[in-house]
Amino acid sequence: MVHAIRLNKTGGPEVLAWETVDLPSPAAGEATVRHHAVGLNFIDTYHRTGLYPLALPSGIGLEGAGVVEAVGAGVTEVKVGDRVAYAGGPVGAYAEVRNIPAHRLLQLPASIAFNTAAAMMLQGLTTAYLLRRTYRVQAGDAVLIHAAAGGVGLIACQWAKALGATVIGTVGSTAKADIARAHGCDHVINYSSEDFVARVREITGGEGVPVVYDGVGKDTFMGSLDSLRPMGLLVSYGNASGPVDPLDLLLLSQKGSLFVTRPTLMNYTAKRADLEALGAELFEVVASGKVRIEVNQSYALKDAIQAHRDLEARKTTGSTILIP
C-alpha cells in the first residue's frame, strides 16, 4: 500500500486528499517509479479547480524524479535501478510510488540530484520548447518574459541570457525584481507600479520585441500584444491571472500582423525523439552552470494543501518540490 494525493472533486486546495491507494504491478509498456521528489506547478492548480478538467476521481501532478523499481513487458527505455525524471502526462505524480508509461521517462544524469530534477523537469522542458522550438531565441534578440521570478521565468531568463538575448522581465514586487535581476534579466519592470508596455517600447527604442513569453494570461495579454514589433509572436503558455478573453482576430492585423500561439509541453514532446532532444538540451544547459535551478520551497507531499495555498497566493519564487 502506498500513499498519494487524490482528487475526488474540484475546488480549492482543501479538496486535495491524502489517501492510501493500491498500486498494481506495471502493465506492458509501464515502469514503476519510487519518487524521491515531486514537482509543484501552477498547472496543478488548473487541474484541481477544473479549469483543465480531469476525469474524477484522479491523481494530480505532472512531474517527478526517482528510481525505477519494476518494468512491465516490452519496456526498453529504462531498467530497474535507473535514476529517472519526467514531466507531462499522465497525471499522478503526487504519490510515493506510481506506474507511468516508460516512454515518458528520461534517464537522469548522475550530476543532477533528484530534488533538482523534480524542480526543473516541467518548467525546464517548457522553457526548452519555448526558447528553442516555438520561437528560437537568437543572440541579439530582445525578449519579454512575464513572471520573471516564477519557476519558468527564472529558468527562461537565465537561458535566454546565455543565448545572447537582451532579457526584459516583468514582476509584481520589488523583492521579485531583485530575484529576476540576479537571474539574467537586463531590464526588470514592476508591473504593479509601471506601465510595462511603455517601458518595453522605451527599452527597445520604440520598436517592440519579436517575442513575448506570457504565462500570466488575462491580466497581461493585451499589453503583451502591444509590446510586440510588427509580425511579432505572442506565446501565451499559462493562465496564472485567469484565462484570456476571446480574441478578435482583426486586432492582430491592426496591431501589426501579429502572431499568437497557445502551445503545450504535451504537444511538443508527444514524440519520444522530441522529448529526448529537449531533455538533452535541458540537462546540458543545467550541467554547464549557465542555468541554475533553485529549490526555494519544499513541503512534505502530505502537506500539498498548504503548498497550493502558498503558490496561488504568490508566496513562492523559483521552484517548489514535494517530498514523499
Tab-separated table of C-alpha atoms in Angstrom:
chain	number	residue	atom	x	y	z
A	1	MET	CA	0.000	0.000	0.000
A	2	VAL	CA	1.259	3.460	-0.874
A	3	HIS	CA	0.065	6.984	-0.231
A	4	ALA	CA	-0.956	9.538	-2.819
A	5	ILE	CA	-2.771	12.857	-3.096
A	6	ARG	CA	-6.096	12.292	-4.851
A	7	LEU	CA	-8.833	14.490	-6.294
A	8	ASN	CA	-12.413	13.345	-5.737
A	9	LYS	CA	-13.937	16.714	-6.630
A	10	THR	CA	-12.711	20.052	-7.950
A	11	GLY	CA	-12.331	23.198	-5.906
A	12	GLY	CA	-9.902	24.970	-3.598
A	13	PRO	CA	-6.758	23.472	-2.062
A	14	GLU	CA	-8.865	21.745	0.577
A	15	VAL	CA	-10.115	19.176	-1.984
A	16	LEU	CA	-6.642	17.579	-2.116
A	17	ALA	CA	-6.944	14.293	-0.195
A	18	TRP	CA	-4.061	12.234	1.259
A	19	GLU	CA	-5.159	8.648	0.662
A	20	THR	CA	-3.889	5.073	0.778
A	21	VAL	CA	-4.036	3.509	-2.675
A	22	ASP	CA	-3.385	0.099	-4.198
A	23	LEU	CA	-0.599	0.009	-6.771
A	24	PRO	CA	-0.721	-2.880	-9.242
A	25	SER	CA	2.308	-4.313	-11.000
A	26	PRO	CA	3.318	-2.275	-14.036
A	27	ALA	CA	1.383	-3.107	-17.188
A	28	ALA	CA	3.023	-3.680	-20.545
A	29	GLY	CA	4.949	-0.549	-21.515
A	30	GLU	CA	4.901	0.836	-17.963
A	31	ALA	CA	7.541	1.360	-15.288
A	32	THR	CA	7.082	1.632	-11.523
A	33	VAL	CA	8.903	4.672	-10.123
A	34	ARG	CA	9.512	5.361	-6.431
A	35	HIS	CA	9.638	9.116	-6.128
A	36	HIS	CA	12.418	10.874	-4.259
A	37	ALA	CA	10.849	14.270	-5.063
A	38	VAL	CA	7.796	15.625	-6.882
A	39	GLY	CA	7.434	18.999	-8.588
A	40	LEU	CA	4.758	21.593	-7.808
A	41	ASN	CA	3.496	23.600	-10.774
A	42	PHE	CA	0.765	26.118	-11.491
A	43	ILE	CA	-0.883	23.748	-13.946
A	44	ASP	CA	-1.627	21.519	-10.926
A	45	THR	CA	-3.983	24.218	-9.659
A	46	TYR	CA	-5.756	24.267	-13.041
A	47	HIS	CA	-6.385	20.533	-12.705
A	48	ARG	CA	-7.520	20.946	-9.095
A	49	THR	CA	-10.017	23.721	-9.890
A	50	GLY	CA	-11.322	22.070	-13.035
A	51	LEU	CA	-10.043	24.759	-15.419
A	52	TYR	CA	-8.261	21.874	-17.144
A	53	PRO	CA	-10.796	19.072	-16.483
A	54	LEU	CA	-9.752	15.613	-15.300
A	55	ALA	CA	-11.892	12.508	-15.121
A	56	LEU	CA	-12.567	12.172	-11.386
A	57	PRO	CA	-11.519	10.610	-9.121
A	58	SER	CA	-7.954	11.240	-10.202
A	59	GLY	CA	-4.390	11.662	-9.151
A	60	ILE	CA	-2.676	15.000	-9.663
A	61	GLY	CA	0.787	16.233	-10.545
A	62	LEU	CA	2.863	16.096	-13.709
A	63	GLU	CA	6.496	15.953	-12.596
A	64	GLY	CA	8.735	13.766	-10.525
A	65	ALA	CA	12.124	12.125	-10.091
A	66	GLY	CA	13.082	8.814	-8.564
A	67	VAL	CA	14.249	5.256	-9.173
A	68	VAL	CA	12.716	2.556	-11.345
A	69	GLU	CA	11.564	-0.363	-9.161
A	70	ALA	CA	9.919	-2.559	-11.798
A	71	VAL	CA	9.137	-2.611	-15.508
A	72	GLY	CA	6.322	-4.166	-17.491
A	73	ALA	CA	6.539	-6.300	-20.588
A	74	GLY	CA	8.175	-4.736	-23.621
A	75	VAL	CA	9.875	-1.851	-21.816
A	76	THR	CA	13.179	-0.886	-23.439
A	77	GLU	CA	13.557	2.770	-22.438
A	78	VAL	CA	14.573	2.124	-18.808
A	79	LYS	CA	15.548	-0.723	-16.486
A	80	VAL	CA	15.224	-1.482	-12.768
A	81	GLY	CA	17.572	0.708	-10.747
A	82	ASP	CA	17.722	3.575	-13.242
A	83	ARG	CA	17.563	7.134	-11.948
A	84	VAL	CA	14.797	8.808	-13.924
A	85	ALA	CA	12.812	12.017	-14.169
A	86	TYR	CA	9.761	13.045	-16.158
A	87	ALA	CA	7.302	15.806	-16.870
A	88	GLY	CA	3.918	15.808	-18.547
A	89	GLY	CA	1.023	13.381	-18.516
A	90	PRO	CA	-0.484	11.228	-17.369
A	91	VAL	CA	-1.257	12.980	-14.085
A	92	GLY	CA	-0.443	11.250	-10.827
A	93	ALA	CA	2.968	12.483	-9.670
A	94	TYR	CA	1.706	13.390	-6.176
A	95	ALA	CA	2.404	9.841	-4.961
A	96	GLU	CA	5.049	7.925	-3.077
A	97	VAL	CA	5.218	5.358	-5.870
A	98	ARG	CA	3.454	5.274	-9.235
A	99	ASN	CA	3.235	3.474	-12.558
A	100	ILE	CA	3.917	5.564	-15.655
A	101	PRO	CA	4.403	4.867	-19.370
A	102	ALA	CA	8.103	4.157	-19.716
A	103	HIS	CA	8.401	6.211	-22.893
A	104	ARG	CA	7.752	9.357	-20.827
A	105	LEU	CA	10.811	8.764	-18.625
A	106	LEU	CA	14.229	10.302	-19.196
A	107	GLN	CA	17.351	8.814	-17.667
A	108	LEU	CA	18.746	11.318	-15.191
A	109	PRO	CA	22.465	12.137	-15.372
A	110	ALA	CA	24.388	11.365	-12.198
A	111	SER	CA	25.371	15.038	-11.987
A	112	ILE	CA	21.769	16.140	-11.376
A	113	ALA	CA	20.173	15.458	-7.970
A	114	PHE	CA	16.629	14.153	-7.566
A	115	ASN	CA	15.449	17.369	-5.880
A	116	THR	CA	16.895	19.446	-8.710
A	117	ALA	CA	15.324	17.215	-11.359
A	118	ALA	CA	11.881	17.288	-9.752
A	119	ALA	CA	12.126	21.067	-9.548
A	120	MET	CA	13.136	21.561	-13.155
A	121	MET	CA	11.589	18.980	-15.461
A	122	LEU	CA	8.232	20.573	-16.250
A	123	GLN	CA	9.476	24.150	-16.047
A	124	GLY	CA	12.762	23.299	-17.758
A	125	LEU	CA	11.263	21.302	-20.619
A	126	THR	CA	8.660	24.049	-21.008
A	127	THR	CA	11.456	26.609	-21.252
A	128	ALA	CA	13.312	24.383	-23.695
A	129	TYR	CA	10.446	24.212	-26.179
A	130	LEU	CA	9.536	27.890	-25.696
A	131	LEU	CA	13.045	29.216	-26.366
A	132	ARG	CA	14.340	26.571	-28.777
A	133	ARG	CA	11.248	25.481	-30.740
A	134	THR	CA	8.222	27.834	-30.520
A	135	TYR	CA	10.452	30.856	-31.111
A	136	ARG	CA	14.143	30.086	-31.488
A	137	VAL	CA	15.853	32.817	-29.494
A	138	GLN	CA	18.984	34.139	-31.172
A	139	ALA	CA	21.833	36.330	-29.981
A	140	GLY	CA	20.763	39.953	-30.300
A	141	ASP	CA	17.049	39.326	-29.801
A	142	ALA	CA	15.159	41.323	-27.191
A	143	VAL	CA	12.625	39.101	-25.413
A	144	LEU	CA	9.896	39.917	-22.904
A	145	ILE	CA	9.332	37.306	-20.203
A	146	HIS	CA	6.404	37.785	-17.832
A	147	ALA	CA	6.524	36.456	-14.247
A	148	ALA	CA	10.306	36.555	-14.462
A	149	ALA	CA	10.724	35.461	-10.833
A	150	GLY	CA	8.478	32.411	-11.243
A	151	GLY	CA	9.579	28.864	-11.915
A	152	VAL	CA	9.597	29.033	-15.718
A	153	GLY	CA	10.612	32.688	-15.586
A	154	LEU	CA	13.857	32.164	-13.696
A	155	ILE	CA	14.941	29.354	-15.997
A	156	ALA	CA	13.868	31.225	-19.122
A	157	CYS	CA	15.665	34.428	-18.138
A	158	GLN	CA	18.936	32.608	-17.480
A	159	TRP	CA	18.685	30.514	-20.635
A	160	ALA	CA	17.742	33.452	-22.882
A	161	LYS	CA	20.655	35.434	-21.438
A	162	ALA	CA	23.012	32.518	-22.142
A	163	LEU	CA	21.779	32.551	-25.750
A	164	GLY	CA	22.813	36.197	-26.083
A	165	ALA	CA	19.392	37.835	-25.849
A	166	THR	CA	18.524	41.099	-24.143
A	167	VAL	CA	16.119	39.931	-21.445
A	168	ILE	CA	13.228	42.112	-20.270
A	169	GLY	CA	11.311	40.630	-17.341
A	170	THR	CA	8.151	41.669	-15.519
A	171	VAL	CA	7.493	41.033	-11.832
A	172	GLY	CA	4.937	42.100	-9.247
A	173	SER	CA	7.129	43.318	-6.385
A	174	THR	CA	10.475	44.883	-5.542
A	175	ALA	CA	11.697	41.670	-3.930
A	176	LYS	CA	10.905	39.678	-7.064
A	177	ALA	CA	12.617	42.340	-9.173
A	178	ASP	CA	15.845	41.678	-7.289
A	179	ILE	CA	15.482	37.937	-7.867
A	180	ALA	CA	14.849	38.388	-11.588
A	181	ARG	CA	17.803	40.740	-11.949
A	182	ALA	CA	20.059	38.164	-10.311
A	183	HIS	CA	18.948	35.539	-12.836
A	184	GLY	CA	19.742	37.174	-16.139
A	185	CYS	CA	17.231	39.998	-16.565
A	186	ASP	CA	18.833	43.024	-18.196
A	187	HIS	CA	15.713	45.122	-17.562
A	188	VAL	CA	13.143	44.418	-14.848
A	189	ILE	CA	9.689	46.011	-14.894
A	190	ASN	CA	7.441	46.025	-11.825
A	191	TYR	CA	4.036	45.896	-13.487
A	192	SER	CA	2.306	46.785	-10.202
A	193	SER	CA	3.818	50.278	-10.381
A	194	GLU	CA	4.949	50.702	-14.014
A	195	ASP	CA	3.333	50.539	-17.446
A	196	PHE	CA	5.201	47.573	-18.887
A	197	VAL	CA	4.169	48.353	-22.480
A	198	ALA	CA	5.618	51.863	-22.274
A	199	ARG	CA	8.797	50.556	-20.663
A	200	VAL	CA	9.260	47.869	-23.325
A	201	ARG	CA	8.876	50.483	-26.042
A	202	GLU	CA	11.369	52.711	-24.245
A	203	ILE	CA	13.903	49.897	-23.835
A	204	THR	CA	13.614	48.852	-27.494
A	205	GLY	CA	13.734	52.364	-28.917
A	206	GLY	CA	10.059	52.236	-29.832
A	207	GLU	CA	10.387	49.070	-31.898
A	208	GLY	CA	8.914	46.429	-29.576
A	209	VAL	CA	10.139	42.872	-29.126
A	210	PRO	CA	9.968	39.969	-31.581
A	211	VAL	CA	8.546	37.610	-28.947
A	212	VAL	CA	6.680	37.768	-25.634
A	213	TYR	CA	6.512	34.734	-23.344
A	214	ASP	CA	3.320	35.161	-21.309
A	215	GLY	CA	2.372	32.689	-18.615
A	216	VAL	CA	0.232	35.212	-16.735
A	217	GLY	CA	-2.756	35.268	-19.076
A	218	LYS	CA	-5.720	37.571	-18.674
A	219	ASP	CA	-4.016	40.492	-16.897
A	220	THR	CA	-1.124	40.838	-19.351
A	221	PHE	CA	-2.430	39.522	-22.680
A	222	MET	CA	-3.408	42.782	-24.380
A	223	GLY	CA	-0.311	44.530	-23.084
A	224	SER	CA	1.764	41.662	-24.434
A	225	LEU	CA	0.297	42.236	-27.903
A	226	ASP	CA	1.120	45.933	-27.615
A	227	SER	CA	4.726	45.115	-26.683
A	228	LEU	CA	5.407	43.284	-29.956
A	229	ARG	CA	7.060	44.671	-33.044
A	230	PRO	CA	5.262	44.124	-36.382
A	231	MET	CA	4.934	40.424	-37.177
A	232	GLY	CA	5.994	39.576	-33.640
A	233	LEU	CA	4.895	36.437	-31.802
A	234	LEU	CA	2.954	36.254	-28.530
A	235	VAL	CA	3.498	32.892	-26.864
A	236	SER	CA	0.659	32.507	-24.357
A	237	TYR	CA	1.518	29.417	-22.319
A	238	GLY	CA	-0.301	29.906	-18.988
A	239	ASN	CA	-3.219	31.472	-17.126
A	240	ALA	CA	-1.846	32.489	-13.725
A	241	SER	CA	-4.199	35.501	-13.587
A	242	GLY	CA	-7.097	33.692	-15.263
A	243	PRO	CA	-7.956	32.554	-18.788
A	244	VAL	CA	-7.597	35.019	-21.649
A	245	ASP	CA	-10.813	36.520	-23.011
A	246	PRO	CA	-11.896	35.600	-26.559
A	247	LEU	CA	-9.761	37.418	-29.130
A	248	ASP	CA	-10.976	39.406	-32.141
A	249	LEU	CA	-8.539	38.275	-34.834
A	250	LEU	CA	-8.772	41.643	-36.561
A	251	LEU	CA	-6.762	43.058	-33.665
A	252	LEU	CA	-3.775	41.047	-34.836
A	253	SER	CA	-3.788	42.785	-38.207
A	254	GLN	CA	-4.447	46.203	-36.689
A	255	LYS	CA	-1.536	45.845	-34.261
A	256	GLY	CA	0.991	44.824	-36.911
A	257	SER	CA	0.176	41.428	-38.467
A	258	LEU	CA	0.948	39.721	-35.190
A	259	PHE	CA	1.091	36.014	-34.404
A	260	VAL	CA	-0.343	34.294	-31.311
A	261	THR	CA	0.200	30.706	-30.239
A	262	ARG	CA	-1.041	28.696	-27.261
A	263	PRO	CA	1.457	25.810	-27.031
A	264	THR	CA	1.667	22.918	-24.584
A	265	LEU	CA	4.538	20.739	-23.471
A	266	MET	CA	2.468	17.654	-24.246
A	267	ASN	CA	2.283	18.548	-27.940
A	268	TYR	CA	5.952	19.453	-28.168
A	269	THR	CA	7.051	16.192	-26.518
A	270	ALA	CA	4.446	13.811	-27.948
A	271	LYS	CA	7.153	12.041	-29.968
A	272	ARG	CA	9.842	10.227	-27.976
A	273	ALA	CA	12.593	11.708	-30.145
A	274	ASP	CA	11.420	15.264	-29.422
A	275	LEU	CA	11.225	14.557	-25.679
A	276	GLU	CA	14.753	13.149	-25.659
A	277	ALA	CA	16.118	16.068	-27.681
A	278	LEU	CA	14.586	18.696	-25.408
A	279	GLY	CA	15.687	16.748	-22.337
A	280	ALA	CA	19.255	16.615	-23.634
A	281	GLU	CA	19.287	20.397	-24.174
A	282	LEU	CA	17.910	20.972	-20.679
A	283	PHE	CA	20.370	18.623	-18.968
A	284	GLU	CA	23.261	20.204	-20.883
A	285	VAL	CA	22.436	23.809	-20.008
A	286	VAL	CA	21.923	22.916	-16.332
A	287	ALA	CA	25.087	20.805	-16.133
A	288	SER	CA	27.065	23.659	-17.718
A	289	GLY	CA	26.042	26.015	-14.907
A	290	LYS	CA	24.513	28.505	-17.344
A	291	VAL	CA	21.104	27.807	-15.774
A	292	ARG	CA	20.881	27.368	-12.016
A	293	ILE	CA	17.891	25.509	-10.599
A	294	GLU	CA	16.989	26.822	-7.168
A	295	VAL	CA	14.566	24.948	-4.961
A	296	ASN	CA	13.229	27.818	-2.891
A	297	GLN	CA	10.413	25.918	-1.176
A	298	SER	CA	9.999	22.342	-0.014
A	299	TYR	CA	6.923	20.724	1.550
A	300	ALA	CA	6.051	17.222	2.667
A	301	LEU	CA	3.861	15.608	-0.006
A	302	LYS	CA	1.074	15.141	2.531
A	303	ASP	CA	1.096	18.944	3.013
A	304	ALA	CA	0.155	19.641	-0.613
A	305	ILE	CA	-2.836	21.727	0.520
A	306	GLN	CA	-0.546	24.336	2.092
A	307	ALA	CA	1.775	24.219	-0.904
A	308	HIS	CA	-1.137	25.025	-3.234
A	309	ARG	CA	-2.294	27.851	-0.974
A	310	ASP	CA	1.140	29.441	-0.975
A	311	LEU	CA	1.555	29.020	-4.731
A	312	GLU	CA	-1.762	30.708	-5.514
A	313	ALA	CA	-1.045	33.488	-3.010
A	314	ARG	CA	2.175	34.296	-4.932
A	315	LYS	CA	4.224	33.481	-1.839
A	316	THR	CA	6.627	31.270	-3.744
A	317	THR	CA	9.562	32.067	-6.008
A	318	GLY	CA	11.528	29.820	-8.289
A	319	SER	CA	10.869	26.108	-7.937
A	320	THR	CA	8.954	24.186	-5.279
A	321	ILE	CA	9.099	20.476	-4.537
A	322	LEU	CA	7.067	17.996	-2.517
A	323	ILE	CA	8.900	15.239	-0.634
A	324	PRO	CA	7.113	11.876	-0.233
